[in-house]
mmCIF file of C-alpha atoms in Angstrom:
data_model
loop_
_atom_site.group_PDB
_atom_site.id
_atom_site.type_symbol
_atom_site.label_atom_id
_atom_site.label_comp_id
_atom_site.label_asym_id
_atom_site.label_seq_id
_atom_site.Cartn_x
_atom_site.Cartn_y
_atom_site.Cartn_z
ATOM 1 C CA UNK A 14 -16.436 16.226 -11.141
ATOM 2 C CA UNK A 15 -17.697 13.556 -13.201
ATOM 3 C CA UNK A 16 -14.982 10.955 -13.282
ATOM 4 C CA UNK A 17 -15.503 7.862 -15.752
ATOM 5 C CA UNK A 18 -11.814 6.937 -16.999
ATOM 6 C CA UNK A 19 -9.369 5.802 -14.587
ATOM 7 C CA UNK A 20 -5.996 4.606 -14.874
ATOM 8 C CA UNK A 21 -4.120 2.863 -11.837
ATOM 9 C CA UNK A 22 -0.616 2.528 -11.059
ATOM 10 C CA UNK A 23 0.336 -0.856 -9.280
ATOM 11 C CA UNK A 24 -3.480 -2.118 -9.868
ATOM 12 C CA UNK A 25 -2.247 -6.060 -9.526
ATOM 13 C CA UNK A 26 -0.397 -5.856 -6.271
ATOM 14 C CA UNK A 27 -2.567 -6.622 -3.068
ATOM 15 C CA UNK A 28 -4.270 -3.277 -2.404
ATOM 16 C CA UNK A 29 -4.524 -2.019 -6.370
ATOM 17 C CA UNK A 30 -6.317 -5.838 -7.053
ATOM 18 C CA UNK A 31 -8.930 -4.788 -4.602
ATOM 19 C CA UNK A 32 -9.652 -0.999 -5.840
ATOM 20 C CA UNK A 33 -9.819 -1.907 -9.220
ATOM 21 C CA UNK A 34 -12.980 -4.942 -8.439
ATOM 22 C CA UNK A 35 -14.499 -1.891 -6.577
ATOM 23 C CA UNK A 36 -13.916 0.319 -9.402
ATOM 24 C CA UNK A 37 -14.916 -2.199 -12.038
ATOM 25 C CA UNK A 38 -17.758 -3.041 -9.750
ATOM 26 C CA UNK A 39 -18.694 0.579 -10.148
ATOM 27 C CA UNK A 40 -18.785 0.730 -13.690
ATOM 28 C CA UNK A 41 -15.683 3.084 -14.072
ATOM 29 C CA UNK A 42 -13.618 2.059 -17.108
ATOM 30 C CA UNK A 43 -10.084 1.125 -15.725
ATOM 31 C CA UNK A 44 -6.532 1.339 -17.355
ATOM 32 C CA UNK A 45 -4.039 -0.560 -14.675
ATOM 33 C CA UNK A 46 -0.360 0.178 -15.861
ATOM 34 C CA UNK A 47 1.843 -3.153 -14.682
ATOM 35 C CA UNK A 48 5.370 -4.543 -15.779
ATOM 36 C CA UNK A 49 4.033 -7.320 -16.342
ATOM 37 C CA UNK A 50 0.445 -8.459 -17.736
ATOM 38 C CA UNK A 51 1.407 -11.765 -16.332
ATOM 39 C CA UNK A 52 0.530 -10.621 -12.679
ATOM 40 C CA UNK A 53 -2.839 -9.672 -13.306
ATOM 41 C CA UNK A 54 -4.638 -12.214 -15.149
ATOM 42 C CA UNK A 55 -7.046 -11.934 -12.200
ATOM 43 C CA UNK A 56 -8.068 -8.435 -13.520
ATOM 44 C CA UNK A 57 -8.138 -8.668 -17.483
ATOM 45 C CA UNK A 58 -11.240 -10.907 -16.931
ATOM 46 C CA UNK A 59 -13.362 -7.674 -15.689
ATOM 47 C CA UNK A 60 -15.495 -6.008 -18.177
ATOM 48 C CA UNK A 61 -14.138 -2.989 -17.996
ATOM 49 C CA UNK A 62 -10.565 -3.043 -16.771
ATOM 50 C CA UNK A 63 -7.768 -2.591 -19.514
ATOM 51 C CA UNK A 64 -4.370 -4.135 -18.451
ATOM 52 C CA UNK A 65 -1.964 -2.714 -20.416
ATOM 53 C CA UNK A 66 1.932 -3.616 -19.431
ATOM 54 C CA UNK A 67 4.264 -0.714 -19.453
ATOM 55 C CA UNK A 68 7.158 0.762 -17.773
ATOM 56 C CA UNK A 69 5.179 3.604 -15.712
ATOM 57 C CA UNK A 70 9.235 4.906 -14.883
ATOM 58 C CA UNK A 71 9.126 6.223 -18.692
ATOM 59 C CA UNK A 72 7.592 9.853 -18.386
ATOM 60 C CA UNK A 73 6.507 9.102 -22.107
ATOM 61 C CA UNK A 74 5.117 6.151 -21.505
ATOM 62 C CA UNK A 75 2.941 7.654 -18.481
ATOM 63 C CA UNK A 76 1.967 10.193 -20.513
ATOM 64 C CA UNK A 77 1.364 8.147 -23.582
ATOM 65 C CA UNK A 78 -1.325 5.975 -20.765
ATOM 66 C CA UNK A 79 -2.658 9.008 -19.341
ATOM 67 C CA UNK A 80 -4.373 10.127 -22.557
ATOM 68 C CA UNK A 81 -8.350 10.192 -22.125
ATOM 69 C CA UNK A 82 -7.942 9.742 -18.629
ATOM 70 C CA UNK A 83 -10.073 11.504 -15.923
ATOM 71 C CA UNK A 84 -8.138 10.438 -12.463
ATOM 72 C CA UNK A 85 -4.950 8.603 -12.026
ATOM 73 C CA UNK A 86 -4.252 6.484 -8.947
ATOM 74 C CA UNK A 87 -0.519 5.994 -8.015
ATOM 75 C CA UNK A 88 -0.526 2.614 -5.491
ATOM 76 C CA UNK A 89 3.045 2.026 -6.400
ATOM 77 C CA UNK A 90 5.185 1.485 -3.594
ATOM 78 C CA UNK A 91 8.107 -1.136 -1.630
ATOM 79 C CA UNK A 92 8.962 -1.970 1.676
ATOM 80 C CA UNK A 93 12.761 -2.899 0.771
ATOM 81 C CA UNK A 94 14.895 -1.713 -1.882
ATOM 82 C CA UNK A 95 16.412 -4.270 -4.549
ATOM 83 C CA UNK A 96 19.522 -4.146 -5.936
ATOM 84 C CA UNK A 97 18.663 -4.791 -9.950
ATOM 85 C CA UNK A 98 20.256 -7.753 -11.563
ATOM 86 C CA UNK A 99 23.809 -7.215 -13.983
ATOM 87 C CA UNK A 100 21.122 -8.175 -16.741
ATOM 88 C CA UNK A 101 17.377 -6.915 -15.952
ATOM 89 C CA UNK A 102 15.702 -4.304 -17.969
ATOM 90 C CA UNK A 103 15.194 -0.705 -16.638
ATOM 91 C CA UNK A 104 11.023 -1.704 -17.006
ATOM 92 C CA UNK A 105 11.660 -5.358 -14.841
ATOM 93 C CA UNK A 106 13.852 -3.385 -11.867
ATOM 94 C CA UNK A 107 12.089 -2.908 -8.740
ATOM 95 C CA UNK A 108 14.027 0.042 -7.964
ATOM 96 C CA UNK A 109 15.016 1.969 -5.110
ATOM 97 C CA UNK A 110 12.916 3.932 -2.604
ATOM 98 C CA UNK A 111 14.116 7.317 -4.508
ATOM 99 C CA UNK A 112 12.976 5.968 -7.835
ATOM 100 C CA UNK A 113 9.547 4.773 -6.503
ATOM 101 C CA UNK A 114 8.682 6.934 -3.808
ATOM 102 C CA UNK A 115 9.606 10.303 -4.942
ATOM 103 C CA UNK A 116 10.384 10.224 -8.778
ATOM 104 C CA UNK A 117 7.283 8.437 -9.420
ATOM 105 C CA UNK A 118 4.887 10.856 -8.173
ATOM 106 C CA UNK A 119 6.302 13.397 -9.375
ATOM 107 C CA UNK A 120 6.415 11.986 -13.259
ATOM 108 C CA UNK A 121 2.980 11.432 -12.583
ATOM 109 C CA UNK A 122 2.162 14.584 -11.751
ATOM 110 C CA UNK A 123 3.912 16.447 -14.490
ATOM 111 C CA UNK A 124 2.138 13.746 -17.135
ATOM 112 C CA UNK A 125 -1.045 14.628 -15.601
ATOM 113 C CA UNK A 126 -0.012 18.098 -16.272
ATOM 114 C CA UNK A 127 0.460 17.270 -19.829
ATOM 115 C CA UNK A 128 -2.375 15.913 -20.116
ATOM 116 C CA UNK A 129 -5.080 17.468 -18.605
ATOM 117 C CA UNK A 130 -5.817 15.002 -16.310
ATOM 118 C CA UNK A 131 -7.800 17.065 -13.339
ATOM 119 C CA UNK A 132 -7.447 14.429 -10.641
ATOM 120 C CA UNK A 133 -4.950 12.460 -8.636
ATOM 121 C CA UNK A 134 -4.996 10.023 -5.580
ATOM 122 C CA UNK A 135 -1.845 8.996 -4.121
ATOM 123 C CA UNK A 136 -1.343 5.935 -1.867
ATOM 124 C CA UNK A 137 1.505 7.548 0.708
ATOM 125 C CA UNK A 138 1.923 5.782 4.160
ATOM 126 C CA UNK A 139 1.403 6.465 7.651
ATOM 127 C CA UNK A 140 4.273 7.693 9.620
ATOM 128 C CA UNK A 141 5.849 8.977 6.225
ATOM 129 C CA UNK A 142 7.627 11.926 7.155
ATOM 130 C CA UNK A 143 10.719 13.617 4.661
ATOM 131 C CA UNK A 144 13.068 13.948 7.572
ATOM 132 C CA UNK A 145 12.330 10.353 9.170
ATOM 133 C CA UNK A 146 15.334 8.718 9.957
ATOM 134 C CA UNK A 147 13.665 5.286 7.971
ATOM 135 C CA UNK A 148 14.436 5.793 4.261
ATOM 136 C CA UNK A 149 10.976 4.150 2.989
ATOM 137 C CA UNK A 150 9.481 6.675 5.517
ATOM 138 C CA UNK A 151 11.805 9.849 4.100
ATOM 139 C CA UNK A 152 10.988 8.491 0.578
ATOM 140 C CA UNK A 153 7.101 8.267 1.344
ATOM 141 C CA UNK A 154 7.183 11.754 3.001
ATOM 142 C CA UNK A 155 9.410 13.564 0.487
ATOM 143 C CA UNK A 156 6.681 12.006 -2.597
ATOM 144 C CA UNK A 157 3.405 12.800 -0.002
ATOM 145 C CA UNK A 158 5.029 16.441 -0.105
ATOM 146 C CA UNK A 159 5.334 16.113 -3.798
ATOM 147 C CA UNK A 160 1.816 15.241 -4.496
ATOM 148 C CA UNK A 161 0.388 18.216 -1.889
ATOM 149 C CA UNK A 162 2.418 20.772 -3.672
ATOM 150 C CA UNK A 163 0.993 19.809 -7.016
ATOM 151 C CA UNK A 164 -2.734 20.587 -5.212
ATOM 152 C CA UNK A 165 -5.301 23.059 -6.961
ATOM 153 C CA UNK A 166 -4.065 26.548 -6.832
ATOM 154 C CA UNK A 167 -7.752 28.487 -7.328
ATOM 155 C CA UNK A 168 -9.734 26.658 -5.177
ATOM 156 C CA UNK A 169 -11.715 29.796 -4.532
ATOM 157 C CA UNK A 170 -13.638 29.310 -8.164
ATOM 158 C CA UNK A 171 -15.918 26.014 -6.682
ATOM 159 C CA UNK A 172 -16.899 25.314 -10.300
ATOM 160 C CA UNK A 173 -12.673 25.710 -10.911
ATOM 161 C CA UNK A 174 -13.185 21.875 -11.667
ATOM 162 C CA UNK A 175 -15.441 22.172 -14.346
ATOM 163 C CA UNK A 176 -13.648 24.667 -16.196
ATOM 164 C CA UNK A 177 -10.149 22.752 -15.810
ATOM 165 C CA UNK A 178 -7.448 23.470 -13.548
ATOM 166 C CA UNK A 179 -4.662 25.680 -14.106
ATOM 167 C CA UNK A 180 -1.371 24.066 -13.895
ATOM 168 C CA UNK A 181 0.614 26.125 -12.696
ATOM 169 C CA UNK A 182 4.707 24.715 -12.417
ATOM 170 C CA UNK A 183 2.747 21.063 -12.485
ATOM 171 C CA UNK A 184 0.154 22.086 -9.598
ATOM 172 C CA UNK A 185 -3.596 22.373 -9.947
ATOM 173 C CA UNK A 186 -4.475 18.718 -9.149
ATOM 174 C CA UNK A 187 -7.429 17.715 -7.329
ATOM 175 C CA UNK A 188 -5.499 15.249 -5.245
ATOM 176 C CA UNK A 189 -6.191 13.071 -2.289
ATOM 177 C CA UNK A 190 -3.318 11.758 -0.028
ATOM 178 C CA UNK A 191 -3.752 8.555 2.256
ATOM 179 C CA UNK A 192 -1.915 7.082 4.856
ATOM 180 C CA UNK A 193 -3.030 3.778 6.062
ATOM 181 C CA UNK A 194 -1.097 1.986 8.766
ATOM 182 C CA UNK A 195 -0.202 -1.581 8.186
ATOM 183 C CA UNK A 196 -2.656 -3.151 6.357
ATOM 184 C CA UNK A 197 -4.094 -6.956 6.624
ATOM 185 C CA UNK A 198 -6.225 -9.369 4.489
ATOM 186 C CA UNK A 199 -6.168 -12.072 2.553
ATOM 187 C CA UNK A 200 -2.566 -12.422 0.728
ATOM 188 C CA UNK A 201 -0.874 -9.607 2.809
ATOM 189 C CA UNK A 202 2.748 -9.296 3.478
ATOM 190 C CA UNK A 203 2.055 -8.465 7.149
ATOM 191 C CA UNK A 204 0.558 -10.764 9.249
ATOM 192 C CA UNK A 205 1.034 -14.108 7.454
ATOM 193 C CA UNK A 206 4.672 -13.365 7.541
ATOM 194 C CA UNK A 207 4.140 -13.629 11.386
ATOM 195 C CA UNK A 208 2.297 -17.132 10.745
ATOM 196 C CA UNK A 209 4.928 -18.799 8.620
ATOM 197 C CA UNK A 210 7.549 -17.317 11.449
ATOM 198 C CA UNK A 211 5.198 -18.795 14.275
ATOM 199 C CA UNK A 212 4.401 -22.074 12.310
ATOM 200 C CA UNK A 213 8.369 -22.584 11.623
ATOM 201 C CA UNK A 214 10.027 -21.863 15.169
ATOM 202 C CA UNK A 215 9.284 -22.899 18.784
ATOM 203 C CA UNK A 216 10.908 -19.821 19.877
ATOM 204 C CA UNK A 217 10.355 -16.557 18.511
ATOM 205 C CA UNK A 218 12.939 -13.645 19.353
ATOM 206 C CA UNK A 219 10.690 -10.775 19.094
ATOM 207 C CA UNK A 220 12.225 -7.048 18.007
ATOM 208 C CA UNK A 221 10.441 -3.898 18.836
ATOM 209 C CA UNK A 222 8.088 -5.864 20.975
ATOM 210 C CA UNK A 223 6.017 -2.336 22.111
ATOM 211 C CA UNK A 224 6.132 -1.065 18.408
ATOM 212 C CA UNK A 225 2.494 0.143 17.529
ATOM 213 C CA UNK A 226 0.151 -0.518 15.007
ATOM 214 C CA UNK A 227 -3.557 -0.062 13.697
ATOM 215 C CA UNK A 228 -3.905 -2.305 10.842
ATOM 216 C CA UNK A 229 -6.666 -1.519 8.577
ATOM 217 C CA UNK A 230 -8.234 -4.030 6.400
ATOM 218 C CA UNK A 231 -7.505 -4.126 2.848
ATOM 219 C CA UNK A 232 -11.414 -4.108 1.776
ATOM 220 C CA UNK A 233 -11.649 -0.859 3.910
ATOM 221 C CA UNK A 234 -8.958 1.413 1.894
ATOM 222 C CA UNK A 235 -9.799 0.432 -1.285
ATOM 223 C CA UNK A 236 -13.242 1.587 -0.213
ATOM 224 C CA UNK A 237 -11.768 4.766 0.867
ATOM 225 C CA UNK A 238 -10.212 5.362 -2.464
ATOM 226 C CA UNK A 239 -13.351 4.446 -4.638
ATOM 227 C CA UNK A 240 -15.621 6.721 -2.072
ATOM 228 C CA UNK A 241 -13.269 9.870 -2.416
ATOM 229 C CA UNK A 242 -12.610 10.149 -6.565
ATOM 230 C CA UNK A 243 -16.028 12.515 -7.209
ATOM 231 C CA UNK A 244 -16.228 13.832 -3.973
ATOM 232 C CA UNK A 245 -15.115 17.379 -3.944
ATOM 233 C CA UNK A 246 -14.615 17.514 0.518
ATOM 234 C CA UNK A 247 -11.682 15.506 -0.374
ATOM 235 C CA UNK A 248 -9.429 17.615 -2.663
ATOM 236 C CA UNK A 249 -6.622 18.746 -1.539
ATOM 237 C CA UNK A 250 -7.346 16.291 1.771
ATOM 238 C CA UNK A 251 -5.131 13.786 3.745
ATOM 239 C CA UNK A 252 -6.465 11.432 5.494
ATOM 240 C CA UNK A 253 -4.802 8.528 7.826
ATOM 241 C CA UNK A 254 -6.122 5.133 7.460
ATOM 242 C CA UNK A 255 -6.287 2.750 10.628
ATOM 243 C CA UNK A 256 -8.743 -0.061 11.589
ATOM 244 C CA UNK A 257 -10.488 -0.290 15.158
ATOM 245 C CA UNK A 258 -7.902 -1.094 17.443
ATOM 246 C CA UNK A 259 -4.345 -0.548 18.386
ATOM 247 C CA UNK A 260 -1.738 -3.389 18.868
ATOM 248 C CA UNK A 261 1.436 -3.922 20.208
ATOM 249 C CA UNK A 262 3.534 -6.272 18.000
ATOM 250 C CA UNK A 263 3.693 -8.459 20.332
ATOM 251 C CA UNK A 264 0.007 -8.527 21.217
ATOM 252 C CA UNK A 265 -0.422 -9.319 16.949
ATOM 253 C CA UNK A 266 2.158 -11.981 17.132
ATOM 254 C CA UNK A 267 0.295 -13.367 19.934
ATOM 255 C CA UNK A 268 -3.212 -13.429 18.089
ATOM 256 C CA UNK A 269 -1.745 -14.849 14.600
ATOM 257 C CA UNK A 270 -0.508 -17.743 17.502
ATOM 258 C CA UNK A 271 -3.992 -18.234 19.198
ATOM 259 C CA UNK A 272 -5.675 -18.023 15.938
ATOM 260 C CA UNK A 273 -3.271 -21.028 14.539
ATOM 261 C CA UNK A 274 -3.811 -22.862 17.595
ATOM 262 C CA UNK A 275 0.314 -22.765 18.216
ATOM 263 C CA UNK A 276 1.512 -22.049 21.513
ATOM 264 C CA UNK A 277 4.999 -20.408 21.030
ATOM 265 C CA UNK A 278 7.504 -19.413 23.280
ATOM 266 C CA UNK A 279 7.946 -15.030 22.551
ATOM 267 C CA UNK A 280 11.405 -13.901 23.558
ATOM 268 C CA UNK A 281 11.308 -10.055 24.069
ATOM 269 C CA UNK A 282 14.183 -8.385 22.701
ATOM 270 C CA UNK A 283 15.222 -5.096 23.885
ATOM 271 C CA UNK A 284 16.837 -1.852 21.941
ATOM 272 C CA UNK A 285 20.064 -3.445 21.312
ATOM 273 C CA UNK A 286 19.061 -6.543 20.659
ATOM 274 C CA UNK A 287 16.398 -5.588 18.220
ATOM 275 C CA UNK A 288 18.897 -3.300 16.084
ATOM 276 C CA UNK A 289 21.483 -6.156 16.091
ATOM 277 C CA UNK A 290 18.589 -8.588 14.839
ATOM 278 C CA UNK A 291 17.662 -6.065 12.244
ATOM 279 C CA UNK A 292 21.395 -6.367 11.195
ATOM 280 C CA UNK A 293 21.793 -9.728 10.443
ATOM 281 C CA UNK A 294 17.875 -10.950 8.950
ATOM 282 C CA UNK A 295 19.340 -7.596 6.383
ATOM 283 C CA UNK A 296 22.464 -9.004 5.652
ATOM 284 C CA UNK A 297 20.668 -12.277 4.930
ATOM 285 C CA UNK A 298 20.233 -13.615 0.994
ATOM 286 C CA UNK A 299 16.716 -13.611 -0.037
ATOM 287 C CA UNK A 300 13.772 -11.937 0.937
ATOM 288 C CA UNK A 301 14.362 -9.606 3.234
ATOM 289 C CA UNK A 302 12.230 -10.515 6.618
ATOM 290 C CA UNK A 303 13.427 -7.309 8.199
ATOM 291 C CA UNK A 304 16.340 -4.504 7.749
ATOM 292 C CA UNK A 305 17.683 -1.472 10.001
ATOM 293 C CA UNK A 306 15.592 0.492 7.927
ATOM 294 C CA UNK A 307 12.357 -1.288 9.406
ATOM 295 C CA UNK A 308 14.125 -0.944 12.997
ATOM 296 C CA UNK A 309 13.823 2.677 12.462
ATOM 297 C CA UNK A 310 10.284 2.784 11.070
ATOM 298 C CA UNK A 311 9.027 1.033 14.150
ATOM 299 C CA UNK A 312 10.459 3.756 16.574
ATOM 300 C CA UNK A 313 7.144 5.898 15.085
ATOM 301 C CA UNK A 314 4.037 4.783 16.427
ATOM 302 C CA UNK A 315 1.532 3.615 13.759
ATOM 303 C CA UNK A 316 -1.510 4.603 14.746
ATOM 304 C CA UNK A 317 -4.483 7.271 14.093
ATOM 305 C CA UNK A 318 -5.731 9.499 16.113
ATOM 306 C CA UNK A 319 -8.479 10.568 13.606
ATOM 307 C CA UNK A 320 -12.009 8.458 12.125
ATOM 308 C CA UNK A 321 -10.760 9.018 8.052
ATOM 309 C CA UNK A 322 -12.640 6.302 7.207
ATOM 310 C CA UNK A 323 -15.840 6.913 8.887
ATOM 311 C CA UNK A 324 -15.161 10.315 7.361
ATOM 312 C CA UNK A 325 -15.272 8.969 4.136
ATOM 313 C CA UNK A 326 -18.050 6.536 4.242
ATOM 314 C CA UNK A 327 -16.349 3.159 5.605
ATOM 315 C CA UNK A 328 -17.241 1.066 8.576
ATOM 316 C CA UNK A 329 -13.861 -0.003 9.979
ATOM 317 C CA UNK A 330 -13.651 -3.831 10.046
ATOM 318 C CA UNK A 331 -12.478 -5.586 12.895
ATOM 319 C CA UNK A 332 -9.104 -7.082 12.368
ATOM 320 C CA UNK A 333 -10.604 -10.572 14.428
ATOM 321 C CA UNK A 334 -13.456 -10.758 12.372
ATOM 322 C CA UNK A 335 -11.578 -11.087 9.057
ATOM 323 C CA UNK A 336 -7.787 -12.503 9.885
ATOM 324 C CA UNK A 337 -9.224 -15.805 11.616
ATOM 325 C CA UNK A 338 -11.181 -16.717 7.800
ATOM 326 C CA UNK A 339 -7.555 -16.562 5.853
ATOM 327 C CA UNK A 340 -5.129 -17.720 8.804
ATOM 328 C CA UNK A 341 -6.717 -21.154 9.087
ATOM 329 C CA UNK A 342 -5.688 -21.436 5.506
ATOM 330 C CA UNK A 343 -2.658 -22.229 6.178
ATOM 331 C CA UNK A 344 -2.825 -24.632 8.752
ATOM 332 C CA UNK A 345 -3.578 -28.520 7.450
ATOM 333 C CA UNK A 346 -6.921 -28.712 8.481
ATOM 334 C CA UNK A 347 -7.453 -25.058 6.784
ATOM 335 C CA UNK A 348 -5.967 -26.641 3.226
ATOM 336 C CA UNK A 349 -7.899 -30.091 3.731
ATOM 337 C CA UNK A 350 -11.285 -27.757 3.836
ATOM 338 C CA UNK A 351 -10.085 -25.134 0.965
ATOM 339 C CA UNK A 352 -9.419 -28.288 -1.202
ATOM 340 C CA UNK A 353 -12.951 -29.913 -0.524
ATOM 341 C CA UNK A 354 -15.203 -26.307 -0.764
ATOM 342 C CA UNK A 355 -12.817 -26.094 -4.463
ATOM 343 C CA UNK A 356 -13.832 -29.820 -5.047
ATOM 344 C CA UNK A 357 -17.474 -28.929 -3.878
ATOM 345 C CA UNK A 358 -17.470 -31.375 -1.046
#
């Protein structure tokens, strides 16, 4: 498959910013779809990335996008649902899990179907499952099952991809499903909500202490996506997406500490405790630091038991070899040095 046209689906958010330099960086001509062009100044500089702002929730607009295209990559996704304001715009609304998670994917597929467009990677998540009882991890299941139905019906034919696929009910998609566990860099949502937490509070009541994780970096999926869209081993493929090592919650919440220099006090909360905490930071205005919803989502361990990346051509990076260069960032010390390497000092 000789893939040259791509268009991505939440391209400016913190994992689509870093596929579409590795894309660009590839010489692939990129379309990235985004409510608002606003967000990704940071890509329209890049020679050949298109940022085009649309409402990817109109099936005619998706299919008006997909035109030309060779591969679509879907990246949309939330970890909390927002309630729209009395006045936004259907095209400004975050939306709910339903909306994003499962009618998404499968107005992307259909449009693909429309179009012709013969291949498909779809950012899922791990521990998605459609009868979890987390709705982000029902939502995530129910569109990952969405996405595999919609997989190439004649794969017997190996040259079926040349010829086109035949779409058949809005299957025949060469698609690609991953499922990386939490993932850190620069910017995430993940651990630097841990250092604002440990920077702003001597005391730290800690929910789902045990709760598992193997965060992947951010560098390493996008690298997973770019290595997968010509190669034909991954159609119709799943793959699971962790770094080197597992964690405890606690045992992260302890590093982002060391690696701040902070010494805080970790109170333990237990079953009860935890659910009750999920509770209230829910019913708080604001952005949402956690809900029952997470609660649930951290009764699933989130780890791999596979090598998917090494599978697909990507060294796992060591979560201390990477966290430590954007953490200090936010101390003072960290902003005093950012400010004289941007002054050249």
């Amino acid at each position: 498959m000789n893939i040259k046209n791509i268009c991505v689906l939440g391209g400016s958010g913190f994992v689509g910013s870093h596929v579409v330099h590795q894309l660009a960086e590839k010489g692939f001509n990129v379309r990235v779809l985004t409510r608002r062009r606003e967000r990704a100044k940071h890509l329209i500089v890049l020679p050949t990335v298109d940022v085009v702002e649309a409402n990817i929730f109109d099936p005619i607009e998706l299919s008006q996008y997909f035109e030309g295209m060779d591969a679509v990559i879907n990246l949309v996704g939330i970890l909390h649902e927002e309630t729209p304001g009395r006045n936004d715009k259907p095209s400004a609304r975050r939306g709910s899990f339903h909306e994003t998670h499962i009618e998404l994917p499968r107005k992307v597929v259909h449009a693909c179907a429309e179009k012709g467009v013969k291949r498909m990677l779809h950012m899922s998540a791990l521990g998605a499952d459609p009868v979890s009882r987390s709705a982000y991890q029902r939502s995530k299941g129910i569109g990952q099952v969405i996405v595999q139905e919609s997989s190439v019906v004649n794969q017997e034919n190996e040259n079926w991809y040349l010829n086109g696929p035949k779409f058949v009910h809005g299957a025949g998609l060469a698609t690609t499903i991953f499922r990386p566990s939490v993932i850190f860099g620069r910017g995430d949502s993940f651990l630097n909500l841990f250092a604002g937490l440990v920077k702003s509070f001597p005391v730290l009541p800690l929910a789902n202490p045990d709760a598992k994780f193997q965060p992947v970096f951010v560098e390493d999926v996008a690298q997973a996506f770019v290595n997968s869209l010509n190669n034909s081993a991954t159609f119709g493929q799943t793959y699971d997406l962790c770094g080197t090592k597992e964690y405890t919650l606690q045992q992260l919440v302890e590093f982002v500490a060391k690696t701040l220099g902070i010494q805080r006090k970790i109170i333990r909360l237990g079953e009860q405790f935890s659910y009750l905490q999920a509770w209230a930071l829910e019913l708080m205005p604001g952005k949402k630091l956690m809900t029952r919803d997470d609660y649930y989502a951290m009764q699933v361990e989130n780890v791999c038991k596979s090598e998917a990346l090494v599978s697909l051509g990507v060294k796992p990076t060591a979560l201390e070899a990477v966290v430590p260069g954007y953490l200090a960032d936010v101390t003072p010390r960290g902003r005093y040095m950012a400010f004289r390497n941007k002054a050249g000092r």
